[in-house]
mmCIF file of C-alpha atoms in Angstrom:
data_model
loop_
_atom_site.group_PDB
_atom_site.id
_atom_site.type_symbol
_atom_site.label_atom_id
_atom_site.label_comp_id
_atom_site.label_asym_id
_atom_site.label_seq_id
_atom_site.Cartn_x
_atom_site.Cartn_y
_atom_site.Cartn_z
ATOM 1 C CA UNK A 1 10.234 -1.115 -43.452
ATOM 2 C CA UNK A 2 6.860 0.930 -42.996
ATOM 3 C CA UNK A 3 6.685 4.311 -44.675
ATOM 4 C CA UNK A 4 5.730 5.942 -40.983
ATOM 5 C CA UNK A 5 9.676 5.553 -40.333
ATOM 6 C CA UNK A 6 10.343 7.957 -42.830
ATOM 7 C CA UNK A 7 13.596 9.381 -43.860
ATOM 8 C CA UNK A 8 13.132 12.282 -42.461
ATOM 9 C CA UNK A 9 12.983 10.282 -38.968
ATOM 10 C CA UNK A 10 15.670 8.324 -40.021
ATOM 11 C CA UNK A 11 18.274 10.962 -41.088
ATOM 12 C CA UNK A 12 17.640 12.585 -37.571
ATOM 13 C CA UNK A 13 18.253 8.777 -36.173
ATOM 14 C CA UNK A 14 21.039 8.358 -38.010
ATOM 15 C CA UNK A 15 23.088 11.469 -39.304
ATOM 16 C CA UNK A 16 21.901 14.667 -37.530
ATOM 17 C CA UNK A 17 21.875 14.229 -33.871
ATOM 18 C CA UNK A 18 25.219 13.306 -31.842
ATOM 19 C CA UNK A 19 23.852 10.769 -29.652
ATOM 20 C CA UNK A 20 27.674 10.297 -28.355
ATOM 21 C CA UNK A 21 27.200 13.611 -26.615
ATOM 22 C CA UNK A 22 23.469 13.616 -25.722
ATOM 23 C CA UNK A 23 23.125 10.081 -24.356
ATOM 24 C CA UNK A 24 26.572 11.257 -21.750
ATOM 25 C CA UNK A 25 24.986 14.223 -20.592
ATOM 26 C CA UNK A 26 21.793 12.625 -19.938
ATOM 27 C CA UNK A 27 23.426 9.292 -18.195
ATOM 28 C CA UNK A 28 26.649 10.685 -17.076
ATOM 29 C CA UNK A 29 28.859 7.982 -18.263
ATOM 30 C CA UNK A 30 29.964 6.902 -22.035
ATOM 31 C CA UNK A 31 27.572 4.342 -23.745
ATOM 32 C CA UNK A 32 27.598 1.909 -26.711
ATOM 33 C CA UNK A 33 25.903 4.429 -29.033
ATOM 34 C CA UNK A 34 25.758 1.950 -31.749
ATOM 35 C CA UNK A 35 23.471 -0.613 -29.546
ATOM 36 C CA UNK A 36 21.632 2.372 -28.100
ATOM 37 C CA UNK A 37 20.823 3.914 -31.841
ATOM 38 C CA UNK A 38 20.001 -0.043 -32.430
ATOM 39 C CA UNK A 39 17.561 -0.132 -29.863
ATOM 40 C CA UNK A 40 16.089 3.318 -30.510
ATOM 41 C CA UNK A 41 16.079 1.847 -34.416
ATOM 42 C CA UNK A 42 13.848 -1.228 -33.104
ATOM 43 C CA UNK A 43 11.698 0.835 -31.068
ATOM 44 C CA UNK A 44 10.589 3.367 -33.975
ATOM 45 C CA UNK A 45 10.365 0.204 -36.411
ATOM 46 C CA UNK A 46 7.787 -1.405 -33.965
ATOM 47 C CA UNK A 47 5.923 1.952 -33.647
ATOM 48 C CA UNK A 48 5.842 2.406 -36.963
ATOM 49 C CA UNK A 49 4.505 -0.949 -37.821
ATOM 50 C CA UNK A 50 1.691 -0.773 -35.216
ATOM 51 C CA UNK A 51 0.868 2.924 -36.685
ATOM 52 C CA UNK A 52 0.506 1.403 -40.196
ATOM 53 C CA UNK A 53 -1.900 -0.935 -38.974
ATOM 54 C CA UNK A 54 -3.946 1.275 -37.213
ATOM 55 C CA UNK A 55 -4.576 3.650 -40.267
ATOM 56 C CA UNK A 56 -6.963 1.237 -42.258
ATOM 57 C CA UNK A 57 -9.263 1.101 -39.303
ATOM 58 C CA UNK A 58 -9.024 4.632 -38.326
ATOM 59 C CA UNK A 59 -9.910 5.589 -41.524
ATOM 60 C CA UNK A 60 -12.881 3.501 -41.636
ATOM 61 C CA UNK A 61 -14.228 4.394 -38.206
ATOM 62 C CA UNK A 62 -13.175 8.205 -38.475
ATOM 63 C CA UNK A 63 -16.998 9.256 -37.383
ATOM 64 C CA UNK A 64 -17.224 6.765 -34.480
ATOM 65 C CA UNK A 65 -18.460 8.331 -31.368
ATOM 66 C CA UNK A 66 -17.223 7.883 -27.993
ATOM 67 C CA UNK A 67 -19.521 5.434 -25.282
ATOM 68 C CA UNK A 68 -20.677 6.706 -21.659
ATOM 69 C CA UNK A 69 -19.865 4.090 -18.961
ATOM 70 C CA UNK A 70 -22.334 2.778 -15.821
ATOM 71 C CA UNK A 71 -20.177 4.677 -13.699
ATOM 72 C CA UNK A 72 -21.201 7.967 -15.613
ATOM 73 C CA UNK A 73 -17.957 8.138 -17.014
ATOM 74 C CA UNK A 74 -17.077 8.250 -21.352
ATOM 75 C CA UNK A 75 -14.164 6.404 -23.040
ATOM 76 C CA UNK A 76 -12.990 6.674 -26.569
ATOM 77 C CA UNK A 77 -14.626 4.121 -29.286
ATOM 78 C CA UNK A 78 -13.673 0.644 -29.454
ATOM 79 C CA UNK A 79 -11.306 0.970 -32.164
ATOM 80 C CA UNK A 80 -9.359 3.633 -30.496
ATOM 81 C CA UNK A 81 -9.281 1.138 -26.980
ATOM 82 C CA UNK A 82 -8.359 -1.386 -29.133
ATOM 83 C CA UNK A 83 -5.465 0.441 -30.811
ATOM 84 C CA UNK A 84 -4.184 2.072 -27.254
ATOM 85 C CA UNK A 85 -4.393 -2.239 -25.934
ATOM 86 C CA UNK A 86 -1.853 -2.699 -28.445
ATOM 87 C CA UNK A 87 0.465 0.124 -27.687
ATOM 88 C CA UNK A 88 0.225 -0.990 -24.246
ATOM 89 C CA UNK A 89 1.055 -4.033 -24.963
ATOM 90 C CA UNK A 90 4.000 -3.271 -26.877
ATOM 91 C CA UNK A 91 5.374 -0.909 -24.480
ATOM 92 C CA UNK A 92 4.667 2.170 -26.525
ATOM 93 C CA UNK A 93 3.410 4.681 -23.783
ATOM 94 C CA UNK A 94 4.973 7.281 -21.198
ATOM 95 C CA UNK A 95 8.312 6.538 -23.670
ATOM 96 C CA UNK A 96 10.000 9.346 -21.806
ATOM 97 C CA UNK A 97 9.176 8.239 -18.134
ATOM 98 C CA UNK A 98 12.277 7.057 -16.127
ATOM 99 C CA UNK A 99 13.045 3.556 -16.035
ATOM 100 C CA UNK A 100 12.654 3.652 -12.322
ATOM 101 C CA UNK A 101 9.065 3.740 -13.131
ATOM 102 C CA UNK A 102 8.781 1.308 -15.915
ATOM 103 C CA UNK A 103 9.380 3.708 -18.669
ATOM 104 C CA UNK A 104 12.274 3.973 -21.149
ATOM 105 C CA UNK A 105 13.634 7.652 -20.560
ATOM 106 C CA UNK A 106 13.904 8.293 -23.997
ATOM 107 C CA UNK A 107 14.603 11.679 -25.271
ATOM 108 C CA UNK A 108 11.776 13.504 -26.089
ATOM 109 C CA UNK A 109 13.054 13.733 -30.096
ATOM 110 C CA UNK A 110 11.982 9.816 -29.994
ATOM 111 C CA UNK A 111 8.600 10.155 -28.062
ATOM 112 C CA UNK A 112 7.798 13.149 -30.613
ATOM 113 C CA UNK A 113 8.754 10.326 -33.530
ATOM 114 C CA UNK A 114 6.463 7.919 -31.929
ATOM 115 C CA UNK A 115 3.504 10.217 -31.386
ATOM 116 C CA UNK A 116 4.022 11.763 -35.381
ATOM 117 C CA UNK A 117 3.423 8.341 -36.282
ATOM 118 C CA UNK A 118 -0.051 7.460 -34.283
ATOM 119 C CA UNK A 119 -0.708 10.997 -35.116
ATOM 120 C CA UNK A 120 -0.689 10.472 -38.841
ATOM 121 C CA UNK A 121 -2.233 7.276 -38.459
ATOM 122 C CA UNK A 122 -5.297 8.325 -36.152
ATOM 123 C CA UNK A 123 -5.240 11.715 -34.702
ATOM 124 C CA UNK A 124 -7.824 10.790 -32.293
ATOM 125 C CA UNK A 125 -5.570 8.259 -30.538
ATOM 126 C CA UNK A 126 -2.869 10.694 -30.407
ATOM 127 C CA UNK A 127 -4.776 12.682 -28.644
ATOM 128 C CA UNK A 128 -5.088 9.983 -25.951
ATOM 129 C CA UNK A 129 -1.325 8.606 -25.758
ATOM 130 C CA UNK A 130 -0.055 12.456 -26.347
ATOM 131 C CA UNK A 131 -2.012 13.491 -23.470
ATOM 132 C CA UNK A 132 -1.037 10.226 -21.113
ATOM 133 C CA UNK A 133 2.443 11.397 -22.018
ATOM 134 C CA UNK A 134 2.122 15.030 -20.840
ATOM 135 C CA UNK A 135 0.218 13.845 -17.853
ATOM 136 C CA UNK A 136 2.978 11.446 -16.699
ATOM 137 C CA UNK A 137 6.234 13.773 -17.398
ATOM 138 C CA UNK A 138 4.297 16.771 -15.496
ATOM 139 C CA UNK A 139 4.011 13.977 -12.737
ATOM 140 C CA UNK A 140 7.483 12.672 -12.650
ATOM 141 C CA UNK A 141 8.924 16.520 -12.911
ATOM 142 C CA UNK A 142 6.853 17.865 -10.301
ATOM 143 C CA UNK A 143 5.133 15.549 -8.277
ATOM 144 C CA UNK A 144 6.325 14.444 -4.807
ATOM 145 C CA UNK A 145 7.884 11.380 -4.382
ATOM 146 C CA UNK A 146 4.891 9.767 -2.914
ATOM 147 C CA UNK A 147 2.796 10.567 -5.850
ATOM 148 C CA UNK A 148 5.314 9.119 -8.222
ATOM 149 C CA UNK A 149 5.864 5.805 -6.564
ATOM 150 C CA UNK A 150 1.813 5.620 -6.786
ATOM 151 C CA UNK A 151 1.166 6.482 -10.224
ATOM 152 C CA UNK A 152 4.029 6.710 -12.723
ATOM 153 C CA UNK A 153 4.240 2.579 -12.832
ATOM 154 C CA UNK A 154 0.754 2.845 -13.668
ATOM 155 C CA UNK A 155 1.134 5.361 -16.277
ATOM 156 C CA UNK A 156 4.141 3.904 -18.010
ATOM 157 C CA UNK A 157 2.054 0.328 -18.272
ATOM 158 C CA UNK A 158 -0.764 1.977 -19.724
ATOM 159 C CA UNK A 159 -3.208 0.269 -16.893
ATOM 160 C CA UNK A 160 -4.545 4.376 -16.116
ATOM 161 C CA UNK A 161 -4.767 7.128 -18.622
ATOM 162 C CA UNK A 162 -4.101 10.755 -18.002
ATOM 163 C CA UNK A 163 -5.831 14.078 -18.633
ATOM 164 C CA UNK A 164 -5.413 17.793 -18.121
ATOM 165 C CA UNK A 165 -8.463 19.788 -16.734
ATOM 166 C CA UNK A 166 -8.104 23.050 -18.029
ATOM 167 C CA UNK A 167 -11.040 24.661 -20.031
ATOM 168 C CA UNK A 168 -13.735 26.449 -17.696
ATOM 169 C CA UNK A 169 -16.979 28.005 -18.824
ATOM 170 C CA UNK A 170 -15.408 31.624 -18.489
ATOM 171 C CA UNK A 171 -11.742 30.494 -19.285
ATOM 172 C CA UNK A 172 -10.472 28.577 -22.330
ATOM 173 C CA UNK A 173 -7.197 30.249 -24.161
ATOM 174 C CA UNK A 174 -7.181 32.921 -21.147
ATOM 175 C CA UNK A 175 -5.720 30.824 -18.703
ATOM 176 C CA UNK A 176 -5.463 34.028 -16.211
ATOM 177 C CA UNK A 177 -9.574 33.664 -15.955
ATOM 178 C CA UNK A 178 -8.975 30.504 -14.090
ATOM 179 C CA UNK A 179 -12.038 30.454 -11.322
ATOM 180 C CA UNK A 180 -11.268 26.920 -10.059
ATOM 181 C CA UNK A 181 -9.837 27.147 -6.142
ATOM 182 C CA UNK A 182 -7.257 24.653 -4.695
ATOM 183 C CA UNK A 183 -7.442 24.540 -1.090
ATOM 184 C CA UNK A 184 -4.653 23.084 1.414
ATOM 185 C CA UNK A 185 -6.409 21.219 4.490
ATOM 186 C CA UNK A 186 -5.131 20.440 7.748
ATOM 187 C CA UNK A 187 -4.517 17.091 7.093
ATOM 188 C CA UNK A 188 -2.356 17.914 4.058
ATOM 189 C CA UNK A 189 -4.960 17.058 1.352
ATOM 190 C CA UNK A 190 -6.152 19.440 -1.275
ATOM 191 C CA UNK A 191 -9.603 20.424 -1.314
ATOM 192 C CA UNK A 192 -10.325 21.558 -5.138
ATOM 193 C CA UNK A 193 -13.651 23.477 -6.045
ATOM 194 C CA UNK A 194 -14.858 24.364 -9.507
ATOM 195 C CA UNK A 195 -16.197 23.798 -12.695
ATOM 196 C CA UNK A 196 -14.270 22.451 -15.678
ATOM 197 C CA UNK A 197 -15.787 21.670 -19.277
ATOM 198 C CA UNK A 198 -14.460 20.289 -22.749
ATOM 199 C CA UNK A 199 -11.985 18.025 -21.095
ATOM 200 C CA UNK A 200 -9.969 15.764 -23.527
ATOM 201 C CA UNK A 201 -9.996 12.327 -22.440
ATOM 202 C CA UNK A 202 -12.229 13.075 -19.547
ATOM 203 C CA UNK A 203 -12.949 9.544 -19.448
ATOM 204 C CA UNK A 204 -9.144 8.776 -18.074
ATOM 205 C CA UNK A 205 -8.407 7.758 -14.766
ATOM 206 C CA UNK A 206 -6.184 10.773 -13.234
ATOM 207 C CA UNK A 207 -6.595 14.206 -14.103
ATOM 208 C CA UNK A 208 -4.330 17.148 -13.803
ATOM 209 C CA UNK A 209 -6.523 19.926 -12.704
ATOM 210 C CA UNK A 210 -5.551 23.196 -13.243
ATOM 211 C CA UNK A 211 -6.891 25.020 -9.726
ATOM 212 C CA UNK A 212 -5.699 28.735 -8.230
ATOM 213 C CA UNK A 213 -4.122 28.574 -5.008
ATOM 214 C CA UNK A 214 -7.038 29.825 -2.499
ATOM 215 C CA UNK A 215 -4.314 31.451 -0.291
ATOM 216 C CA UNK A 216 -3.417 34.324 -2.841
ATOM 217 C CA UNK A 217 -6.796 33.474 -5.295
ATOM 218 C CA UNK A 218 -7.864 37.274 -5.070
ATOM 219 C CA UNK A 219 -4.326 38.920 -5.785
ATOM 220 C CA UNK A 220 -3.413 36.670 -8.337
ATOM 221 C CA UNK A 221 -7.078 36.941 -10.157
ATOM 222 C CA UNK A 222 -6.853 37.621 -13.921
ATOM 223 C CA UNK A 223 -3.464 36.702 -13.992
ATOM 224 C CA UNK A 224 -1.556 33.146 -14.361
ATOM 225 C CA UNK A 225 0.156 33.677 -11.220
ATOM 226 C CA UNK A 226 -1.017 31.236 -8.325
ATOM 227 C CA UNK A 227 -1.904 28.349 -10.503
ATOM 228 C CA UNK A 228 -1.074 24.652 -9.528
ATOM 229 C CA UNK A 229 -2.110 21.442 -11.625
ATOM 230 C CA UNK A 230 -3.776 19.098 -8.992
ATOM 231 C CA UNK A 231 -3.750 15.674 -9.167
ATOM 232 C CA UNK A 232 -7.372 14.152 -9.004
ATOM 233 C CA UNK A 233 -8.051 10.215 -9.381
ATOM 234 C CA UNK A 234 -11.292 9.771 -10.759
ATOM 235 C CA UNK A 235 -12.324 7.114 -8.421
ATOM 236 C CA UNK A 236 -11.073 7.355 -4.330
ATOM 237 C CA UNK A 237 -8.736 4.409 -3.698
ATOM 238 C CA UNK A 238 -10.215 4.703 0.488
#
């Protein structure tokens, strides 16, 4: 067994969590705990094996830089793309998303264990996978039914990656300084105006852009009120 699936993780999986109570609450009915925990163990062992296989290459390529693409975008170094492809092939992307959209619907604890394994092997890869998971979870929680149907299956399959556009030239950790404006148009679409910088995994296809509601722009300036995440694809499908 890979030491990436360490004693602390196994302790939580096998001893500390009341899976009967947790899974019954999540699923609304009694479950076969032994079967569920066995499936969790298999998934974590698979993730640990992959993480261990990533470490050597990540150490050798730690200084590798991302690459610009012909369409004006950017993508991570080749070894990160290769590792992501292996995670995608194993189905280990966006683990917390509901099975309705192709995910596993796993508890956050288990998703956190997988991200910890990946972070130990290659922190840059974890940035990509972690942002992917975060963007998918926010889309599932707050997106319209149409948005969820359109994007969540593509998130969980790994077809598209996601990121979050927060930082601006005048606003980093101070989100009250956000000046990007979101204006709802007559046809129901949203127009986003502003500038974002230093976006982690900014070459991703799906950007959740933090913007201030145009209708209350002046009243909410300098505060975190009136802020929303707007899903903006890097390429228009029409």
